[in-house]
Amino acid sequence: MLTVEPLFKRVAIIGLGLIGGSLAKAVRLNGLAGTVVGTDKREEELSLGIELGVIDQAAASLAEAVSGSDLVVLAVPVRATREVLEAVKPHLSADAVLTDVGSTKTSFVNDVRAVFGGVSPRVIPGHPIAGSEKSGIRAANPELFASHKVILTPGDDVDAGDLARLKSLWEGCGATVLTMSVAYHDEVLAATSHLPHLIAFSLVDTLAGEDENLDIFRYAAGGFRDFTRIAASDPVMWHDIFLSNRDAVLRGIDHFTHDLDQLRTAIANQDSATLLRVFSRAKAAREHFSKMLSGQAYVTNNSQKQVTFRLQPGGSMTGDIRVPGDKSISHRSIMLGALADGVTEVKGFLEGEDSLATLQAFRDMGVTIEGPDDGFVRIHGVGLNGLQPPRGPLYLGNSGTAMRLFSGLLAAQSFDSELTGDSSLAKRPMGRIADPLRAMGAVIDTAEGGRPPLKIRGAQPLTGIHYEMPVASAQVKSCLLLAGLYAEGVTSVTEPAPTRDHTERMLAGFGYHVHRDSATASVSGGGKLTSTAIDVPADISSAAFFLVAASIAPGSELTLRHVGMNPTRVGVINILRMMGANIDVLDEREIGGEPVADLKVRSAQLQGIDIPEDQVPLAIDEFPVLFIAAVCAQGTTVLRGAEELRVKESDRIQVMADGLAELGVETTVTPDGIIIEGGQTIVGGKVNSHGDHRIAMAFAVASLRAAGDIEVTDCANVATSFPGFVALARQTGILISAEGGE
């Protein structure tokens, strides 16, 4: 029988209440320590600890508990910490790890410093975000921490090995472990836990003092009961917490009091716009509360989700479908609608995480946005100069489009701003927009290598420039044109090859003149945007997966409705047709300045081609799935001039080549492209998508022609561009399931 070495030889738990007892029992049952020793002022709790199997040994004193222990956990009331530390000090081994479970960390560190004269690298403050309305050792529950967060606040000089062991111990109890600074922890908890408790205590106390308090409580609605439930918490414990975390709590009270006073003024003045703005912003933030805790207020946290696609080989594609709305147009509809005068209504808005990030960022800058409700959004524009300073960094998730476009429109605002994103976005180059914006007069700081976060200094006058783009990029072009709305004079951008022109088309739709002269687009500063109605077409980038799928799967016939046919986006159709795809374009029409059509695609034998370089910018996002088409074609497909693919959510050339290699397909990677010999067998295997949504969906399509099962890992970010992909893929014929996600 395999035995696992415990993380710690002897763990001392000081205080056997709910948290201490639950931790002791979880550590003991999961074999995370050789011996679990407990001590408590209450002798009856110690006896029960042995009787209930919570601890291995009961120590009659602190000295007995701590001596010889290599992990000491303080699970005592916050205001008793210093007294306990003084008693522990003479008996604490030099190599023992010292931690706690209190909900304020500054006070713990201050107590350690006062008692020991400094903070050792082996002191690692901790705070499990878990609890129960029950108390005492009888309530000890080894599952208390499962699926809950534990926050560790190590110092800069922490012993890395000790931190790893303590983290593993909490993870062994089922918790998700986060790390942050002591000061940030106390600010976050003051805002999200301590202040709500204080308000609940105060509200119940106020109403209890009313003359008609019996009727008030008798007829109280569910919302009152839900909100004030936390006022039933332990008064002594919360008394200690508020006094220990005084400064952060006071800042929270002052901030809340200021905002509450603004609402009072709005109600007194019948200011419906302010009320609607605050309420709609709060509703959206509450719906995405897990991000609120880390200042990222728009979506569920993809970085903590592990989604895996499992695919069986074979199948054919049939049906009549409409894929989600165009992501590029959805982004821009929110941006320009927010900066316009009047109310803009949007239909077909993509409710994916990238687009929602843009929407939330404008809410954070004071724009009232109703929805989204089944793709419908109503934006109450504030005009080009009406944005308000955000309270913190603007979190843009995985969206490179949002970060680059926001940089342009924020460069001339009167306030400072900071743009952040997830771990994938943090690796993407932003120098390509920061450098030309600086030439216009913007002041922008980036992280090492020109990467996010971007810190933009406000109140900088911009001057129009002419910019010759070295590499074709719609995001760079759009960024500079948006900055040009605020610049003195003319801002013009010349592109080396055509890129998508959604920004130019939509600016014109909002009444802002864009001058176009061959490969150059230009705007003059000082104009205004006027609200309009937008009907977002289905995203051709999302349609591309189904166009390729129906082309390569025998016996397929699939209709895709209301697909955007912007001439700067149809490269995927052009390339597939050159390869012999059977695609009919039906009912071509124009809606809101954007051409749309229905597409009917049937299976066909594809042929390898030398992809014309003038088509590359028109299909830049679609190449991952086009690589799958090339594998299924007869003959050789050659891609050149696609350096841009290396700086997307991943290096899409290399990641696709690596994934194909895992499935038995050989390719030749070049600096600016790839060579794929068609007709190779796609065997089963495991592919890492590296968090790139388009890579994940491309390999889902590959399963249609595979000889074995395919597993694709790290697929959570599919929700950024194509919510509901798995269900729609399954509906049309791909044999797919998802673990951990949709």
XYZ file of C-alpha atoms in Angstrom:
742
model
C 0.000 0.000 0.000
C 1.347 3.402 -1.041
C 1.933 5.776 1.868
C 2.087 9.535 1.449
C 4.445 11.600 3.575
C 2.409 14.152 5.585
C 3.029 17.842 4.895
C 3.757 18.553 8.569
C 4.887 16.221 11.322
C 2.991 17.900 14.148
C 0.298 20.574 13.792
C -0.843 22.559 16.831
C -4.293 24.147 16.633
C -4.763 26.807 19.308
C -8.500 27.343 19.775
C -11.006 24.606 18.946
C -13.997 26.637 17.870
C -15.734 26.126 14.527
C -12.785 27.145 12.320
C -10.010 25.644 14.446
C -11.935 22.427 15.036
C -12.910 22.074 11.366
C -9.324 22.611 10.259
C -8.022 20.109 12.797
C -10.513 17.470 11.686
C -9.867 18.087 7.957
C -6.091 17.883 8.434
C -6.436 14.698 10.469
C -8.875 12.909 8.134
C -6.893 13.819 5.009
C -3.584 12.658 6.449
C -1.983 16.067 6.051
C -0.089 15.889 9.354
C 1.518 13.165 11.409
C -0.155 14.371 14.602
C -2.828 17.003 15.223
C -2.636 18.538 18.680
C -5.346 20.838 20.007
C -5.588 23.176 22.939
C -8.382 25.416 24.202
C -9.202 27.399 27.324
C -12.353 25.324 27.696
C -11.481 21.894 29.067
C -14.758 20.410 27.900
C -13.911 21.338 24.299
C -10.601 19.471 24.593
C -12.328 16.353 25.870
C -14.879 16.534 23.084
C -12.066 17.003 20.572
C -10.674 13.578 21.447
C -14.094 11.973 21.753
C -15.299 13.271 18.343
C -12.066 12.448 16.540
C -11.262 16.096 15.838
C -7.712 15.921 17.242
C -5.164 13.217 17.994
C -3.926 14.732 21.242
C -5.275 17.275 23.734
C -2.652 19.615 25.175
C -3.286 20.999 28.634
C -1.258 24.139 27.937
C 0.015 26.310 25.132
C 3.556 25.251 25.922
C 2.660 21.566 25.554
C 0.821 22.207 22.271
C 3.488 24.326 20.620
C 6.622 22.472 21.703
C 7.855 20.283 18.874
C 5.196 21.445 16.411
C 6.300 22.439 12.907
C 2.996 24.230 12.168
C 1.177 26.383 14.723
C -2.274 27.721 13.838
C -3.871 30.481 15.924
C -7.648 30.103 15.811
C -8.431 32.524 18.623
C -10.434 35.785 18.767
C -8.618 38.615 16.991
C -8.159 40.699 20.101
C -6.707 37.744 22.027
C -3.911 37.221 19.498
C -1.177 39.222 21.218
C -1.701 37.547 24.579
C -1.531 34.104 22.942
C 1.579 35.022 20.945
C 3.356 36.110 24.121
C 2.572 32.742 25.686
C 3.636 30.873 22.548
C 6.925 32.715 21.981
C 9.179 30.810 24.442
C 8.122 27.435 23.044
C 7.984 28.092 19.289
C 10.613 26.200 17.327
C 12.842 28.319 15.069
C 11.789 26.310 12.022
C 8.055 26.212 12.835
C 5.536 27.857 10.500
C 3.180 30.261 12.284
C -0.209 31.124 10.779
C -3.700 32.187 11.851
C -7.311 32.160 10.659
C -8.397 35.670 11.635
C -10.336 37.970 9.323
C -7.989 40.947 9.780
C -4.363 40.633 8.822
C -2.776 43.985 9.668
C -3.599 43.502 13.340
C -2.089 39.991 13.310
C 1.134 41.212 11.694
C 1.329 44.116 14.152
C 0.878 41.725 17.053
C 3.620 39.428 15.709
C 5.944 42.402 15.282
C 5.203 43.650 18.814
C 5.845 40.269 20.417
C 8.749 38.963 18.319
C 10.359 42.279 17.321
C 9.832 41.529 13.630
C 8.056 39.221 11.189
C 9.900 36.008 10.390
C 9.800 34.550 6.845
C 8.024 31.600 8.481
C 5.057 33.744 9.569
C 2.284 33.368 6.969
C -1.012 35.049 7.920
C -4.129 33.294 6.645
C -7.874 33.772 6.410
C -10.333 31.032 5.369
C -13.464 32.568 3.820
C -15.793 30.009 5.371
C -18.105 29.824 8.322
C -21.378 28.606 9.759
C -24.142 29.872 12.002
C -23.169 27.049 14.373
C -20.231 27.338 16.742
C -18.093 25.222 19.037
C -16.253 21.976 18.466
C -19.475 19.991 17.995
C -19.933 21.971 14.771
C -16.456 20.991 13.492
C -16.912 20.010 9.853
C -14.000 18.642 7.797
C -15.837 19.743 4.607
C -16.191 23.349 5.794
C -13.434 24.606 3.496
C -14.343 22.567 0.406
C -14.935 24.863 -2.598
C -14.227 27.910 -0.426
C -11.354 30.347 -0.679
C -8.473 30.706 1.736
C -6.427 33.897 1.497
C -2.771 33.804 2.508
C -0.916 37.102 2.966
C 2.795 36.221 3.025
C 5.507 38.838 3.310
C 7.924 39.563 0.476
C 10.639 37.506 2.180
C 8.439 34.479 2.882
C 10.098 31.081 2.846
C 8.893 29.650 -0.482
C 8.942 26.060 0.758
C 6.872 26.874 3.831
C 4.364 28.812 1.730
C 4.025 25.881 -0.672
C 3.451 23.445 2.211
C 0.840 25.642 3.879
C -0.906 26.181 0.576
C -0.930 22.420 -0.040
C -2.387 21.823 3.422
C -5.335 24.134 2.738
C -5.803 22.641 -0.727
C -5.781 19.206 0.887
C -8.777 20.431 2.918
C -10.578 21.239 -0.343
C -9.962 24.988 -0.419
C -8.868 27.260 -3.263
C -5.878 29.273 -2.072
C -5.271 32.890 -3.103
C -2.404 35.136 -2.073
C -2.426 38.907 -1.680
C -0.809 41.593 0.424
C -1.864 42.215 4.017
C -3.081 45.741 3.264
C -5.077 44.689 0.202
C -6.699 41.832 2.103
C -7.936 44.168 4.813
C -9.272 46.703 2.279
C -11.101 43.995 0.312
C -12.601 42.364 3.400
C -13.572 45.723 4.875
C -15.578 46.467 1.721
C -17.074 43.042 1.025
C -17.570 41.546 4.485
C -17.018 43.947 7.362
C -19.018 46.895 5.990
C -22.086 44.774 5.044
C -22.124 43.295 8.547
C -21.891 46.756 10.081
C -24.784 48.023 7.922
C -26.903 44.990 8.799
C -26.291 45.450 12.539
C -27.123 49.156 12.244
C -30.278 48.717 10.144
C -31.773 46.071 12.420
C -30.920 48.146 15.490
C -32.490 51.274 13.942
C -35.709 49.517 12.982
C -35.915 47.689 16.303
C -36.052 51.111 17.974
C -39.019 52.302 15.931
C -42.416 52.629 17.669
C -44.014 50.263 15.176
C -41.171 47.770 15.203
C -43.464 44.769 15.639
C -45.286 45.491 12.388
C -42.019 46.402 10.642
C -40.576 42.986 11.363
C -43.872 41.124 10.899
C -44.321 42.420 7.358
C -40.676 42.541 6.359
C -40.131 41.203 2.845
C -37.702 38.444 1.938
C -35.070 40.942 0.859
C -34.934 42.423 4.359
C -34.634 39.001 5.922
C -31.890 37.937 3.493
C -29.871 41.101 3.932
C -30.125 41.288 7.720
C -29.471 37.590 8.345
C -25.823 38.450 8.973
C -26.871 40.664 11.909
C -27.371 37.380 13.800
C -23.582 36.845 13.794
C -21.521 36.737 16.986
C -21.488 40.306 18.418
C -18.245 39.802 20.339
C -16.395 38.506 17.291
C -17.578 41.403 15.125
C -16.805 43.910 17.848
C -13.223 42.614 17.750
C -13.046 42.687 13.952
C -14.263 46.265 13.574
C -11.826 47.556 16.174
C -8.922 45.522 14.755
C -9.551 46.595 11.152
C -10.489 50.132 12.152
C -8.772 52.149 9.425
C -9.995 50.079 6.490
C -13.528 49.907 7.909
C -13.599 53.671 8.419
C -12.544 54.211 4.803
C -15.330 51.889 3.707
C -17.885 53.707 5.866
C -16.802 57.094 4.516
C -16.975 55.890 0.921
C -20.385 54.281 1.413
C -21.743 57.301 3.292
C -20.649 59.584 0.430
C -22.335 57.396 -2.193
C -25.465 56.965 -0.071
C -25.686 60.731 0.278
C -25.525 61.039 -3.518
C -28.470 58.653 -3.822
C -30.388 60.652 -1.216
C -29.772 63.803 -3.237
C -30.855 62.056 -6.455
C -34.124 60.918 -4.861
C -34.771 64.366 -3.378
C -34.155 66.013 -6.772
C -36.106 63.404 -8.756
C -32.864 62.645 -10.613
C -33.910 59.460 -12.411
C -30.767 59.331 -14.592
C -28.450 59.021 -11.578
C -30.627 56.379 -9.931
C -30.849 54.322 -13.119
C -27.103 54.576 -13.686
C -26.221 53.430 -10.173
C -28.834 50.670 -10.037
C -28.011 49.212 -13.469
C -24.284 49.296 -12.707
C -24.859 47.624 -9.338
C -27.138 44.960 -10.826
C -24.534 44.013 -13.416
C -21.750 43.966 -10.845
C -23.799 41.811 -8.468
C -24.488 39.291 -11.227
C -20.745 38.854 -11.605
C -19.871 38.970 -7.916
C -16.966 36.572 -8.017
C -14.998 39.134 -10.020
C -16.011 41.959 -7.713
C -13.929 40.447 -4.898
C -10.723 41.071 -6.848
C -11.786 44.359 -8.424
C -12.714 42.642 -11.683
C -16.373 43.333 -11.936
C -17.730 41.772 -15.037
C -17.504 38.020 -15.340
C -16.986 34.681 -13.735
C -13.336 33.974 -13.190
C -12.132 31.914 -16.133
C -8.653 31.633 -14.661
C -10.084 29.350 -11.950
C -12.210 27.221 -14.285
C -10.877 24.077 -15.893
C -12.971 23.198 -18.927
C -12.149 20.192 -21.096
C -13.754 19.263 -24.414
C -14.153 15.544 -25.090
C -14.862 14.629 -28.698
C -15.757 11.399 -30.441
C -14.812 10.930 -34.076
C -17.189 11.239 -37.033
C -20.556 12.847 -37.602
C -22.084 15.109 -40.242
C -23.341 18.695 -40.023
C -27.016 19.512 -40.601
C -29.431 22.204 -39.507
C -30.477 25.837 -39.837
C -28.734 28.005 -37.235
C -27.659 31.517 -36.284
C -24.357 31.876 -34.475
C -23.873 34.614 -31.841
C -23.458 38.269 -32.725
C -20.252 39.697 -34.134
C -17.792 40.364 -31.319
C -15.990 43.220 -33.076
C -19.244 45.051 -33.774
C -20.578 44.335 -30.271
C -17.486 45.959 -28.731
C -17.768 49.024 -30.926
C -21.523 49.419 -30.470
C -21.037 49.819 -26.703
C -18.056 52.146 -27.093
C -19.597 54.530 -29.598
C -23.045 54.330 -28.007
C -21.528 55.361 -24.665
C -19.731 58.331 -26.281
C -22.745 59.456 -28.304
C -25.372 62.025 -27.417
C -28.722 60.326 -26.829
C -29.893 56.732 -26.384
C -28.504 53.949 -28.582
C -30.349 50.644 -28.854
C -28.461 47.513 -29.882
C -29.974 44.201 -31.043
C -27.979 41.002 -31.444
C -25.311 42.008 -28.902
C -22.885 39.172 -28.189
C -23.251 38.235 -24.521
C -19.777 36.724 -24.373
C -17.275 37.575 -21.697
C -15.119 39.857 -23.857
C -18.084 42.016 -24.864
C -19.427 42.076 -21.326
C -16.046 43.352 -20.177
C -16.401 46.365 -22.450
C -19.953 46.952 -21.248
C -18.950 46.809 -17.589
C -15.990 49.119 -18.120
C -18.311 51.844 -19.388
C -20.642 51.283 -16.459
C -17.596 51.771 -14.247
C -17.091 55.131 -15.993
C -20.599 56.344 -15.232
C -22.530 55.271 -18.329
C -26.046 53.909 -17.768
C -26.507 50.702 -19.755
C -29.671 48.604 -19.608
C -29.357 44.911 -20.365
C -28.146 42.830 -22.002
C -31.467 41.030 -22.239
C -31.447 38.329 -24.917
C -29.036 40.404 -26.997
C -30.817 43.736 -26.492
C -28.901 46.616 -24.901
C -29.953 50.229 -24.335
C -27.085 52.698 -23.820
C -27.656 56.166 -22.388
C -24.778 58.016 -24.037
C -22.844 60.688 -22.146
C -21.167 62.383 -25.104
C -17.508 62.425 -26.041
C -16.532 64.286 -22.871
C -18.984 62.807 -20.384
C -17.081 59.803 -19.017
C -16.379 59.809 -15.275
C -13.213 58.550 -13.548
C -13.490 54.841 -12.702
C -13.002 53.843 -9.075
C -10.235 51.427 -9.958
C -8.552 49.634 -12.851
C -10.776 48.700 -15.791
C -10.665 44.912 -16.117
C -10.980 43.727 -19.730
C -10.700 39.986 -19.281
C -9.229 38.279 -22.334
C -10.036 41.002 -24.858
C -7.138 42.441 -26.818
C -9.645 44.358 -28.952
C -11.097 46.110 -25.914
C -7.694 46.987 -24.452
C -6.374 48.483 -27.675
C -9.525 50.439 -28.497
C -9.929 51.677 -24.921
C -6.351 52.966 -25.016
C -7.278 55.285 -27.853
C -10.439 56.721 -26.369
C -8.980 57.042 -22.845
C -5.743 58.727 -23.956
C -7.415 62.167 -24.067
C -9.775 61.898 -21.076
C -9.408 64.316 -18.180
C -8.761 61.504 -15.669
C -6.104 58.853 -15.129
C -7.014 55.271 -15.964
C -5.532 51.795 -15.845
C -6.359 48.864 -18.127
C -5.833 45.303 -16.889
C -6.819 41.833 -18.043
C -6.459 38.144 -17.366
C -3.177 36.225 -17.481
C -3.472 35.644 -21.229
C -4.087 39.297 -22.056
C -1.220 40.309 -19.768
C 1.187 38.592 -22.192
C 0.017 40.406 -25.334
C 2.060 43.278 -26.829
C 0.621 46.772 -26.485
C 3.594 48.778 -27.716
C 2.052 48.803 -31.187
C -0.666 51.156 -29.913
C 1.231 52.849 -27.088
C 3.987 54.163 -29.396
C 1.771 55.984 -31.936
C -0.476 57.276 -29.128
C 2.604 58.726 -27.460
C 3.448 60.414 -30.763
C 0.026 62.105 -30.510
C 0.866 63.372 -27.013
C -0.518 60.601 -24.809
C 1.300 59.543 -21.645
C 1.091 55.763 -21.281
C 3.099 53.425 -19.079
C 3.234 49.694 -19.758
C 4.694 46.724 -17.981
C 7.947 45.136 -19.132
C 8.006 44.421 -22.852
C 5.203 46.854 -23.589
C 2.630 44.545 -22.038
C -0.384 45.217 -19.773
C -1.339 46.700 -17.454
C -1.519 50.046 -19.249
C -1.519 53.174 -17.088
C -2.815 56.203 -18.964
C -2.338 59.708 -17.589
C -5.283 62.048 -18.032
C -5.530 65.683 -19.169
C -3.037 65.294 -22.019
C -3.818 67.316 -25.169
C -3.552 65.171 -28.306
C -2.445 66.301 -31.759
C -3.400 64.458 -34.925
C -0.698 62.509 -36.773
C -0.389 60.480 -39.948
C 0.581 56.914 -39.128
C 1.835 54.311 -41.585
C 1.090 50.958 -39.965
C 4.027 48.539 -40.331
C 1.673 45.555 -39.937
C -1.987 45.468 -40.940
C -4.118 45.585 -37.781
C -7.721 46.728 -37.437
C -7.194 47.132 -33.691
C -4.309 49.579 -34.114
C -6.186 51.505 -36.799
C -9.320 51.729 -34.661
C -7.341 52.771 -31.587
C -5.796 55.736 -33.412
C -9.044 56.798 -35.078
C -10.785 56.835 -31.679
C -7.957 58.922 -30.230
C -8.343 61.160 -33.283
C -11.881 62.077 -32.198
C -10.255 64.054 -29.374
C -7.118 65.283 -31.159
C -6.374 68.699 -32.575
C -6.387 68.493 -36.370
C -6.498 65.408 -38.577
C -5.526 61.885 -37.577
C -4.941 59.520 -40.497
C -3.892 55.883 -40.688
C -2.589 54.059 -43.738
C -2.688 50.266 -43.688
C -0.384 48.031 -45.748
C -3.263 45.663 -46.510
C -7.040 45.921 -46.003
C -8.289 45.188 -42.486
C -11.789 45.104 -41.060
C -13.458 48.511 -41.249
C -16.170 48.184 -38.592
C -14.954 51.282 -36.766
C -15.110 53.471 -39.882
C -18.563 52.177 -40.820
C -19.938 52.584 -37.310
C -18.480 56.069 -36.834
C -20.311 57.066 -40.004
C -23.470 55.436 -38.637
C -23.167 57.635 -35.540
C -22.854 60.706 -37.765
C -19.080 61.204 -37.510
C -17.427 61.753 -40.883
C -14.575 59.411 -41.775
C -12.603 60.318 -44.895
C -11.356 57.329 -46.867
C -8.749 57.541 -49.594
C -7.634 54.152 -50.845
C -5.671 52.572 -47.941
C -5.939 55.639 -45.695
C -8.715 56.493 -43.225
C -8.784 59.825 -41.414
C -10.881 61.776 -38.927
C -10.824 65.355 -37.704
C -11.133 66.049 -33.993
C -13.855 68.125 -32.395
C -16.995 66.491 -33.789
C -19.756 64.621 -31.995
C -21.500 61.266 -32.132
C -25.281 61.027 -32.372
C -27.144 57.977 -31.060
C -28.476 55.405 -33.497
C -29.922 51.883 -33.685
C -27.629 48.914 -34.330
C -28.499 45.363 -35.391
C -25.385 43.256 -34.825
C -24.958 40.575 -37.511
C -23.891 37.029 -36.671
C -20.115 36.800 -36.280
C -18.395 35.410 -39.370
C -15.495 34.317 -37.143
C -17.915 32.104 -35.212
C -19.621 30.987 -38.431
C -16.204 29.920 -39.767
C -16.071 26.857 -37.487
C -19.346 25.622 -38.949
C -18.385 26.518 -42.529
C -15.283 24.329 -42.245
C -17.125 21.623 -40.281
C -19.846 21.231 -42.923
C -17.226 21.335 -45.691
C -15.096 18.469 -44.317
C -17.788 16.184 -42.828
C -19.336 13.868 -45.456
C -23.094 14.158 -45.988
C -23.364 17.661 -44.525
C -25.765 20.473 -45.430
C -25.963 23.443 -43.083
C -27.554 26.910 -43.278
C -26.147 29.852 -41.319
C -28.435 32.890 -40.955
C -27.768 36.655 -40.841
C -23.980 36.328 -41.129
C -21.940 39.535 -41.349
C -20.439 39.861 -44.834
C -18.263 42.913 -44.374
C -15.814 42.830 -47.318
C -12.908 43.196 -44.869
C -13.999 40.008 -43.047
C -14.913 37.521 -45.802
C -11.418 36.102 -46.301
C -12.501 32.786 -44.793
C -15.222 32.376 -47.422
C -12.879 33.419 -50.218
C -10.179 30.965 -49.081
C -12.599 28.066 -48.594
C -14.086 28.663 -52.051
C -10.561 28.680 -53.553
C -10.109 25.303 -51.867
C -13.297 24.016 -53.527
C -15.838 24.510 -50.742
C -19.510 24.453 -51.726
C -20.800 27.691 -50.154
C -23.831 29.589 -51.466
C -24.385 33.223 -50.431
C -28.136 33.920 -50.205
C -30.373 36.947 -49.560
C -27.599 39.559 -49.452
C -28.749 42.741 -47.721
C -27.460 45.692 -45.683
C -28.507 46.366 -42.103
C -27.188 49.341 -40.157
C -24.394 49.949 -42.656
C -23.122 46.356 -42.471
C -23.749 43.814 -45.269
C -25.278 40.496 -44.138
C -26.367 37.298 -45.881
C -27.461 33.721 -45.274
C -24.906 31.024 -46.093
C -25.623 27.467 -47.205
C -22.669 25.085 -47.083
C -22.468 21.466 -48.231
C -19.672 18.930 -47.862
C -17.018 18.997 -50.583
C -13.594 17.583 -51.358
C -11.213 20.431 -50.579
C -7.935 21.070 -52.406
C -4.760 22.507 -50.906
C -3.835 26.008 -52.115
C -1.191 28.671 -51.800
C -3.205 31.206 -49.775
C -2.976 34.681 -51.393
C -1.325 37.123 -49.016
C -3.973 39.769 -49.726
C -6.529 37.440 -48.098
C -4.551 36.969 -44.880
C -5.735 40.150 -43.061
C -9.305 39.367 -44.143
C -9.220 35.988 -42.363
C -6.715 36.563 -39.567
C -8.972 35.212 -36.787
C -10.175 32.239 -38.814
C -6.844 30.548 -39.565
C -6.913 28.006 -36.707
C -9.949 26.302 -38.218
C -8.642 26.858 -41.758
C -5.617 24.777 -40.714
C -8.056 21.933 -40.023
C -9.549 22.406 -43.493
C -6.020 22.199 -44.942
C -5.348 18.887 -43.166
C -8.533 17.449 -44.692
C -7.758 18.753 -48.201
C -5.906 16.988 -51.014
C -2.496 18.477 -51.720
C -0.444 21.161 -49.991
C -1.656 24.369 -48.355
C 0.858 27.172 -47.802
C 0.276 30.217 -45.576
C 2.616 33.232 -45.674
C 2.474 36.789 -44.342
C 0.640 35.837 -41.150
C 3.054 37.103 -38.458
C 0.043 38.645 -36.688
C -1.082 35.137 -35.683
C 1.900 34.866 -33.336
C 0.642 37.690 -31.061
C -2.979 36.684 -30.625
C -4.334 35.016 -27.468
C -1.589 32.487 -28.140
C 1.031 31.971 -30.833
C -1.630 30.454 -33.041
C 0.806 29.133 -35.633
C 2.923 27.200 -33.136
C 0.070 26.136 -30.858
C -1.908 24.745 -33.810
C 1.195 22.964 -35.122
C 1.846 21.454 -31.682
C -1.771 20.354 -31.349
C -1.807 18.789 -34.815
C 1.415 16.949 -33.963
C -0.328 15.452 -30.912
C -2.957 14.149 -33.332
C -0.397 12.622 -35.699
C -0.346 15.418 -38.291
C 3.022 16.754 -39.441
C 3.400 20.406 -40.467
C 6.219 22.774 -41.350
C 6.225 25.991 -39.343
C 7.761 29.112 -40.894
C 8.382 32.522 -39.280
C 5.272 34.005 -40.914
C 3.118 30.972 -41.624
C 2.832 27.220 -42.019
C 2.898 24.479 -44.673
C 0.353 21.683 -44.306
C 0.302 18.549 -46.439
C -3.314 17.432 -46.763
C -4.667 13.919 -46.570
C -2.932 12.951 -43.310
C -4.875 10.904 -40.777
C -6.021 12.749 -37.664
C -5.556 10.213 -34.886
C -6.996 10.538 -31.411
C -5.083 12.338 -28.708
C -4.885 15.101 -26.145
C -4.443 18.736 -27.199
C -3.676 21.760 -25.005
C -5.498 24.846 -26.336
C -3.401 27.144 -24.095
C -6.541 29.041 -23.104
C -7.147 30.197 -26.700
C -10.823 29.950 -27.579
C -10.271 29.664 -31.332
C -7.719 26.875 -30.909
C -10.157 24.922 -28.736
C -13.031 25.258 -31.209
C -10.798 24.418 -34.187
C -9.829 21.067 -32.673
C -13.498 20.393 -31.905
C -14.105 20.665 -35.657
C -11.152 18.336 -36.337
C -13.001 15.518 -34.559
C -15.361 15.188 -37.538
C -12.523 13.619 -39.553
C -10.584 12.010 -36.704
C -9.860 8.314 -36.321
C -10.069 8.375 -32.528
C -11.281 10.357 -29.532
C -9.849 13.844 -28.979
C -9.472 15.615 -25.639
C -8.937 19.399 -25.688
C -7.892 21.026 -22.414
C -7.992 24.622 -21.114
C -11.181 25.544 -22.993
C -12.827 27.968 -20.528
C -12.151 31.001 -22.724
C -14.493 29.736 -25.440
C -17.095 31.740 -23.495
C -15.237 34.930 -24.417
C -16.402 34.817 -28.032
C -18.923 32.004 -28.422
C -21.215 31.346 -25.452
C -23.228 28.208 -26.121
C -20.703 26.739 -28.569
C -20.867 23.222 -27.137
C -24.665 23.063 -27.306
C -24.784 24.401 -30.881
C -21.965 22.112 -32.022
C -23.759 19.120 -30.520
C -27.069 20.205 -32.084
C -25.566 20.336 -35.577
C -23.651 17.063 -35.413
C -20.301 17.337 -33.596
C -19.975 14.604 -30.954
C -18.795 16.842 -28.114
C -19.162 17.124 -24.363
C -17.625 19.583 -21.920
C -16.387 18.880 -18.419
C -16.275 21.750 -15.943
C -18.110 24.265 -18.131
C -21.061 24.557 -20.473
